Coordinates of C-alpha atoms and ligand atoms in Angstrom, one line a residue:
X1446 CA 0.0 0.0 0.0
X1447 CA 1.3 3.5 -0.8
X1448 CA 1.6 6.0 2.1
X1449 CA -1.1 8.2 0.6
X1450 CA -3.6 5.3 0.5
X1451 CA -3.1 4.3 4.1
X1452 CA -6.5 4.7 5.9
X1453 CA -5.0 7.1 8.5
X1454 CA -3.5 9.3 5.8
X1455 CA -6.8 9.3 3.9
X1456 CA -8.6 10.3 7.1
X1457 CA -6.1 13.0 7.9
X1458 CA -6.6 14.4 4.4
X1459 CA -10.4 14.3 4.7
X1460 CA -10.2 16.1 8.1
X1461 CA -7.8 18.7 6.7
X1462 CA -9.8 19.5 3.6
X1463 CA -13.3 19.1 5.0
X1464 CA -12.8 20.8 8.4
X1465 CA -9.4 22.1 9.5
X1466 CA -8.2 24.1 6.5
X1467 CA -11.5 26.0 5.8
X1468 CA -11.7 27.0 9.5
X1469 CA -8.0 27.7 10.1
X1470 CA -8.0 31.5 10.0
X1471 CA -11.1 31.7 12.3
X1472 CA -9.5 29.1 14.7
X1473 CA -6.3 31.1 14.7
X1474 CA -8.2 34.1 16.0
X1475 CA -10.8 32.4 18.3
X1476 CA -9.1 29.2 19.5
X1477 CA -9.2 25.5 18.8
X1478 CA -12.9 24.5 19.3
X1479 CA -13.9 21.4 21.2
X1480 CA -15.7 20.3 18.0
X1481 CA -12.3 20.0 16.3
X1482 CA -11.0 17.9 19.1
X1483 CA -14.0 15.7 18.9
X1484 CA -13.4 15.1 15.2
X1485 CA -9.8 14.2 15.9
X1486 CA -10.9 11.8 18.7
X1487 CA -13.3 10.1 16.2
X1488 CA -10.7 9.9 13.4
X1489 CA -8.5 7.2 14.9
X1490 CA -5.5 9.5 14.6
X1491 CA -4.9 9.6 18.3
X1492 CA -4.1 5.9 18.2
X1493 CA -1.7 6.0 15.2
X1494 CA 1.4 5.2 17.4
X1495 CA -0.4 2.9 19.9
X1496 CA -0.1 -0.9 19.9
X1497 CA -2.8 -2.8 18.1
X1498 CA -3.5 -4.8 21.3
X1499 CA -4.7 -1.6 22.9
X1500 CA -6.8 -0.5 20.0
X1501 CA -4.2 1.6 18.2
X1502 CA -2.8 1.3 14.7
X1503 CA 1.0 1.0 15.3
X1504 CA 1.4 2.8 12.0
X1505 CA 4.7 3.0 10.2
X1506 CA 6.9 6.1 10.7
X1507 CA 6.2 7.3 7.2
X1508 CA 2.5 7.3 7.9
X1509 CA 3.0 9.2 11.2
X1510 CA 5.1 11.8 9.4
X1511 CA 2.6 12.2 6.5
X1512 CA -0.4 12.7 8.8
X1513 CA 1.6 15.3 10.8
X1514 CA 2.4 17.2 7.5
X1515 CA -1.2 17.1 6.5
X1516 CA -2.7 18.3 9.8
X1517 CA 0.0 21.0 10.5
X1518 CA -0.4 22.4 6.9
X1519 CA -4.2 22.6 7.4
X1520 CA -4.3 24.1 11.0
X1521 CA -1.1 24.3 12.9
X1522 CA -2.9 25.0 16.2
X1523 CA -5.1 21.9 16.0
X1524 CA -2.1 19.8 14.9
X1525 CA -0.1 21.0 17.9
X1526 CA -2.8 20.3 20.5
X1527 CA -3.2 16.7 19.2
X1528 CA 0.5 16.0 18.6
X1529 CA 1.2 16.3 22.3
X1530 CA -0.8 13.1 22.8
X1531 CA 1.7 10.9 20.9
X1532 CA 4.5 11.1 23.5
X1533 CA 2.2 9.9 26.4
X1534 CA 1.1 7.0 24.1
X1535 CA 4.6 6.0 23.3
X1536 CA 5.7 6.3 26.9
X1537 CA 2.9 4.0 28.1
X1538 CA 3.5 1.5 25.3
X1539 CA 7.0 0.9 26.8
X1540 CA 5.9 1.2 30.5
X1541 CA 5.5 -2.1 32.2
X1542 CA 3.5 -0.5 35.0
X1543 CA -0.1 -0.6 36.2
X1544 CA -0.9 2.8 34.6
X1545 CA -0.5 1.3 31.2
X1546 CA -3.5 -1.0 31.5
X1547 CA -5.6 1.8 33.0
X1548 CA -4.8 4.5 30.4
X1549 CA -3.3 3.1 27.2
X1550 CA -6.6 1.8 25.8
X1551 CA -8.6 5.0 26.3
X1552 CA -5.7 7.1 24.9
X1553 CA -5.3 4.8 21.9
X1554 CA -9.0 4.9 21.1
X1555 CA -9.5 8.6 21.6
X1556 CA -11.6 8.4 24.8
X1557 CA -8.9 10.4 26.6
X1558 CA -6.7 13.1 25.1
X1559 CA -3.3 13.8 26.8
X1560 CA -1.1 16.8 26.9
X1561 CA 2.6 16.9 28.0
X1562 CA 4.6 19.0 30.3
X1563 CA 8.2 17.8 30.0
X1564 CA 10.2 20.2 27.7
X1565 CA 11.6 21.9 30.9
X1566 CA 13.6 18.7 31.7
X1567 CA 15.9 19.8 28.9
X1568 CA 17.1 22.8 31.0
X1569 CA 18.9 20.3 33.4
X1570 CA 20.9 20.9 35.6
X1571 CA 18.3 23.6 36.2
X1572 CA 15.3 21.9 37.7
X1573 CA 12.1 23.9 37.1
X1574 CA 10.0 21.0 38.4
X1575 CA 11.3 19.1 41.5
X1576 CA 9.7 15.7 42.5
X1577 CA 10.1 14.4 46.1
X1578 CA 8.9 11.3 47.8
X1579 CA 5.9 11.9 50.0
X1580 CA 4.3 9.0 51.8
X1581 CA 3.7 6.2 49.3
X1582 CA 3.5 8.7 46.4
X1583 CA 5.2 11.8 45.1
X1584 CA 4.9 15.5 45.3
X1585 CA 5.6 18.0 42.5
X1586 CA 6.8 21.6 43.1
X1587 CA 7.9 24.3 40.6
X1588 CA 6.8 25.8 37.4
X1589 CA 6.0 24.2 34.0
X1590 CA 6.7 27.1 31.6
X1591 CA 4.6 25.7 28.7
X1592 CA 1.6 23.5 28.7
X1593 CA -0.6 23.3 25.5
X1594 CA -4.2 22.2 25.3
X1595 CA -5.5 23.4 28.7
X1596 CA -9.3 23.0 28.7
X1597 CA -9.1 20.7 25.7
X1598 CA -7.2 17.7 27.0
X1599 CA -8.1 15.3 29.8
X1600 CA -4.8 14.3 31.3
X1601 CA -1.2 15.6 31.5
X1602 CA 1.9 13.6 31.3
X1603 CA 3.9 15.7 33.8
X1604 CA 7.6 15.4 34.3
X1605 CA 10.1 16.5 36.9
X1606 CA 13.5 15.5 38.4
X1607 CA 13.8 13.6 41.7
X1608 CA 16.4 14.3 44.4
X1609 CA 18.2 11.2 43.1
X1610 CA 18.5 12.8 39.7
X1611 CA 15.8 10.6 38.1
X1612 CA 13.4 11.9 35.4
X1613 CA 9.9 11.0 36.7
X1614 CA 6.9 11.1 34.4
X1615 CA 3.4 10.7 35.8
X1616 CA -0.2 11.2 34.7
X1617 CA -2.4 13.8 36.4
X1618 CA -5.8 15.1 35.6
X1619 CA -5.7 18.2 33.4
X1620 CA -7.8 20.4 35.7
X1621 CA -7.1 22.9 38.5
X1622 CA -6.7 21.0 41.8
X1623 CA -4.8 21.4 45.1
X1624 CA -1.2 21.9 44.1
X1625 CA -1.8 22.7 40.4
X1626 CA -2.8 26.1 39.1
X1627 CA -2.8 27.2 35.5
X1628 CA -1.9 30.7 34.3
X1629 CA -4.2 32.6 32.1
X1630 CA -4.0 31.3 28.5
X1631 CA -0.9 33.0 26.9
X1632 CA -1.3 35.6 24.1
X1633 CA 1.4 34.6 21.6
X1634 CA 2.6 35.8 18.2
X1635 CA 1.2 32.5 16.9
X1636 CA -0.7 29.6 18.3
X1637 CA -2.6 31.6 20.9
X1638 CA -5.4 29.2 19.7
X1639 CA -3.6 26.2 21.2
X1640 CA -4.6 27.3 24.7
X1641 CA -1.1 27.3 26.1
X1642 CA -0.6 28.1 29.8
X1643 CA 2.1 27.8 32.4
X1644 CA 1.4 25.6 35.4
X1645 CA 2.3 26.5 39.0
X1646 CA 2.9 23.3 41.0
X1647 CA 2.9 23.7 44.8
X1648 CA 2.8 20.4 46.5
X1649 CA 0.9 18.5 43.9
X1650 CA 0.4 15.0 45.2
X1651 CA 0.7 12.1 42.7
X1652 CA 0.1 8.5 43.7
X1653 CA 2.7 5.8 42.8
X1654 CA 0.3 4.1 40.4
X1655 CA 0.2 7.2 38.2
X1656 CA 3.9 6.9 37.5
X1657 CA 4.6 6.0 33.8
X1658 CA 8.4 6.3 33.8
X1659 CA 11.1 6.7 36.4
X1660 CA 14.7 6.5 35.1
X1661 CA 18.1 8.1 35.7
X1662 CA 18.1 11.6 34.1
X1663 CA 21.0 10.8 31.9
X1664 CA 19.3 7.7 30.5
X1665 CA 16.2 9.7 29.7
X1666 CA 18.3 12.5 28.1
X1667 CA 20.3 10.0 26.0
X1668 CA 17.1 8.9 24.3
X1669 CA 15.6 12.4 24.2
X1670 CA 18.6 14.2 22.6
X1671 CA 18.5 12.5 19.2
X1672 CA 14.7 13.3 18.8
X1673 CA 15.4 17.0 18.7
X1674 CA 18.0 16.7 15.9
X1675 CA 15.6 15.8 13.1
X1676 CA 13.5 18.1 10.9
X1677 CA 9.9 18.3 12.1
X1678 CA 7.3 17.0 9.5
X1679 CA 5.1 20.0 10.5
X1680 CA 7.7 22.3 8.9
X1681 CA 7.2 20.6 5.5
X1682 CA 3.4 20.8 6.0
X1683 CA 3.6 24.6 6.5
X1684 CA 5.9 24.9 3.6
X1685 CA 3.5 23.0 1.3
X1686 CA 0.6 25.0 2.5
X1687 CA 2.4 28.3 1.8
X1688 CA 3.6 27.2 -1.7
X1689 CA -0.1 26.5 -2.6
X1690 CA -0.6 30.3 -2.4
X1691 CA 2.3 31.0 -4.8
X1692 CA 2.1 30.9 -8.6
X1693 CA 3.5 27.6 -9.9
X1694 CA 6.2 29.3 -11.8
X1695 CA 7.8 30.4 -8.5
X1696 CA 6.5 27.6 -6.3
X1697 CA 7.8 24.7 -8.5
X1698 CA 11.5 25.2 -7.8
X1699 CA 10.9 25.7 -4.1
X1700 CA 8.7 22.6 -4.1
X1701 CA 11.5 20.6 -5.7
X1702 CA 14.1 21.7 -3.2
X1703 CA 11.7 21.0 -0.3
X1704 CA 11.2 17.5 -1.7
X1705 CA 14.9 16.8 -1.8
X1706 CA 15.5 18.1 1.8
X1707 CA 12.4 16.1 3.0
X1708 CA 13.7 12.9 1.3
X1709 CA 17.1 13.2 2.9
X1710 CA 15.7 14.2 6.3
X1711 CA 13.3 11.3 6.4
X1712 CA 16.0 8.8 5.3
X1713 CA 18.0 9.9 8.3
X1714 CA 15.0 9.8 10.6
X1715 CA 14.6 6.1 9.6
X1716 CA 18.3 5.4 10.2
X1717 CA 18.5 2.6 12.7
X1718 CA 21.0 4.5 15.0
X1719 CA 19.2 7.7 16.1
X1720 CA 22.3 9.4 17.5
X1721 CA 24.5 8.9 14.3
X1722 CA 24.8 11.7 11.7
X1723 CA 23.9 14.4 14.2
X1724 CA 25.6 17.2 12.2
X1725 CA 23.8 16.2 9.0
X1726 CA 20.5 15.9 10.7
X1727 CA 20.9 19.4 12.2
X1728 CA 22.0 20.8 8.8
X1729 CA 18.8 19.4 7.2
X1730 CA 16.7 20.7 10.0
X1731 CA 18.1 24.2 9.4
X1732 CA 17.7 23.8 5.7
X1733 CA 14.0 22.8 6.1
X1734 CA 13.5 26.0 8.2
X1735 CA 15.1 28.1 5.5
X1736 CA 12.8 26.7 2.9
X1737 CA 9.8 27.2 5.2
X1738 CA 10.7 30.8 5.8
X1739 CA 11.2 31.3 2.1
X1740 CA 7.9 29.7 1.2
X1741 CA 5.9 31.7 3.8
X1742 CA 7.6 34.9 2.6
X1743 CA 6.8 34.1 -1.0
X1744 CA 3.1 33.5 0.1
X1745 CA 3.0 37.0 1.8
X1746 CA 4.7 38.7 -1.2
X1747 CA 2.2 37.0 -3.5
X1748 CA -0.8 38.1 -1.4
X1749 CA 0.3 41.7 -1.4
X1750 CA -1.3 44.1 1.1
X1751 CA -4.3 41.7 1.5
X1752 CA -1.9 39.2 3.1
X1753 CA -1.6 41.5 6.1
X1754 CA -5.3 41.0 7.1
X1755 CA -5.6 38.9 10.2
X1756 CA -7.9 36.7 8.3
X1757 CA -5.3 36.2 5.5
X1758 CA -3.8 32.8 5.1
X1759 CA -0.3 33.8 4.2
X1760 CA 0.3 35.8 7.4
X1761 CA -1.1 33.0 9.5
X1762 CA 1.3 30.5 8.0
X1763 CA 4.2 33.0 8.4
X1764 CA 3.4 33.3 12.1
X1765 CA 3.0 29.6 12.5
X1766 CA 6.4 29.2 10.8
X1767 CA 7.9 31.5 13.5
X1768 CA 6.6 29.2 16.2
X1769 CA 8.0 26.1 14.6
X1770 CA 11.5 27.7 14.6
X1771 CA 11.5 27.5 18.4
X1772 CA 9.2 24.5 19.2
X1773 CA 11.3 21.7 20.7
X1774 CA 14.4 23.8 20.4
X1775 CA 17.4 22.7 22.5
X1776 CA 20.7 24.4 23.2
X1777 CA 22.4 22.2 20.6
X1778 CA 19.8 22.8 17.8
X1779 CA 19.6 26.5 18.6
X1780 CA 23.4 26.8 18.1
X1781 CA 23.3 24.8 14.9
X1782 CA 20.5 26.9 13.5
X1783 CA 22.1 30.2 14.4
X1784 CA 25.4 29.1 12.9
X1785 CA 23.6 28.3 9.7
X1786 CA 21.8 31.7 9.7
X1787 CA 25.1 33.5 10.3
X1788 CA 26.7 31.9 7.2
X1789 CA 27.5 34.3 4.3
X1790 CA 24.6 34.1 1.8
X1791 CA 25.7 32.0 -1.2
Ligands
FAD3051 C1 3.5 28.0 22.1 C2 4.3 26.9 22.8 C3 3.7 25.8 23.3 C4 4.5 24.8 24.0 N1 3.8 23.8 24.6 C5 4.5 22.9 25.2 C6 3.9 21.8 25.9 O1 2.6 21.6 25.8 N2 4.6 20.9 26.6 C7 5.9 21.0 26.7 O2 6.6 20.2 27.3 N3 6.6 22.0 26.1 C8 5.9 23.0 25.4 N4 6.6 24.0 24.7 C9 8.1 24.1 24.9 C10 8.8 23.7 23.6 O3 8.6 22.5 23.1 C11 10.3 24.0 23.6 O4 10.9 23.2 24.5 C12 10.6 25.3 23.8 O5 10.0 26.2 22.9 C13 12.1 25.5 23.7 O6 12.4 26.7 24.0 P1 12.7 27.2 25.5 O7 12.2 28.6 25.5 O8 12.3 26.3 26.5 O9 14.3 27.1 25.4 P2 15.3 27.9 24.5 O10 15.5 29.3 25.0 O11 15.0 27.7 23.1 O12 16.6 27.1 24.9 C14 16.8 25.8 24.4 C15 17.6 25.0 25.5 O13 18.7 25.8 25.9 C16 18.9 25.6 27.3 N5 18.6 26.8 28.1 C17 17.8 27.9 27.7 N6 17.8 28.8 28.7 C18 18.6 28.4 29.7 C19 19.1 28.9 30.9 N7 18.6 30.1 31.3 N8 19.9 28.1 31.6 C20 20.3 27.0 31.2 N9 20.0 26.4 30.0 C21 19.1 27.1 29.3 C22 17.9 24.5 27.7 O14 18.6 23.3 27.5 C23 16.8 24.7 26.7 O15 16.1 23.5 26.6 C24 5.9 25.0 24.1 C25 6.5 26.1 23.5 C26 5.8 27.0 22.9 C27 6.5 28.2 22.3

């Protein structure tokens, strides 16, 4: 079966063309509606990474990437809310702990939608969220700087660092409760629609049976680091959406270059050793960003003054592109990107 004929890719395309894309400028201004989330829940896309035994599809990586491109190109805010869900699913799939049997089925089938709060682990040895033993469970203290999907998702996969330098991930309900207080939704240059907040944690109690992962920090970081080296499929999705607004005469060469970068980036993403070819991965990641910025700029230029309207598609894509430049950024990928930007133009 070709990738484009895979049932999840077909469903993503239907969702994108029938619902997400036509509403994207309104959603950008008003927020991701619950009805969009309901459509995502029904689509089967929340289980794309989940084991078949739990009701998921265990789809190949190429299908996962293609659906991400399609959704991000149609409505980046909706894509971003739902993409958080896939890390909790993958974490549970590997967890041989009681929480797996309680949550993996509902997460795989779309009965529950999860957000994540773990990017702050990457600022180690700074520890924005500290976890300590308390009785037969754990307590969380500190600040989660970014949490997307507040009010839309049901559970949070929340991470912190223990006093023994372990990364500890646990599920908590995504609602205000003793020890967990959200900020007001952030007003952002892009993706305000994603209902992103910060979370103030002040003695949040979490029972042992909610723990999904507890491992030495360095072990977690060793598996996390390679993930942030690769180009994000969403970048190609935004690039394609922007090029659709540009006359073919100008879009065609950019599309060809994007296709080549995508092919090389995905070949490396499929390489069996994720930490090999780090420099090449980072170079392709930066090249994908360059093409995305060029494509969104071309879309704005094509649209002229009308492109400046807040209801215009080109400016929305250009702002979403700005967001993707920093999403998931680490110290290493930031340096690599800045070095690339500082190169003399060829
Ligand atoms: C709109 C939006 C929504 C987001 N939603 C989520 C979410 O739901 N869940 C989630 O987990 N994350 C979320 N993030 C975080 C996101 O994935 C990235 O981790 C984040 O954008 C990277 O940027 P940063 O500002 O944390 O770090 P950057 O400033 O880009 O720095 C990158 C890295 O440099 C290092 N660093 C930076 N500052 C310091 C410092 N002062 N001291 C030491 N080291 C430092 C850290 O290693 C850091 O990770 C969101 C981000 C945005 C913009």
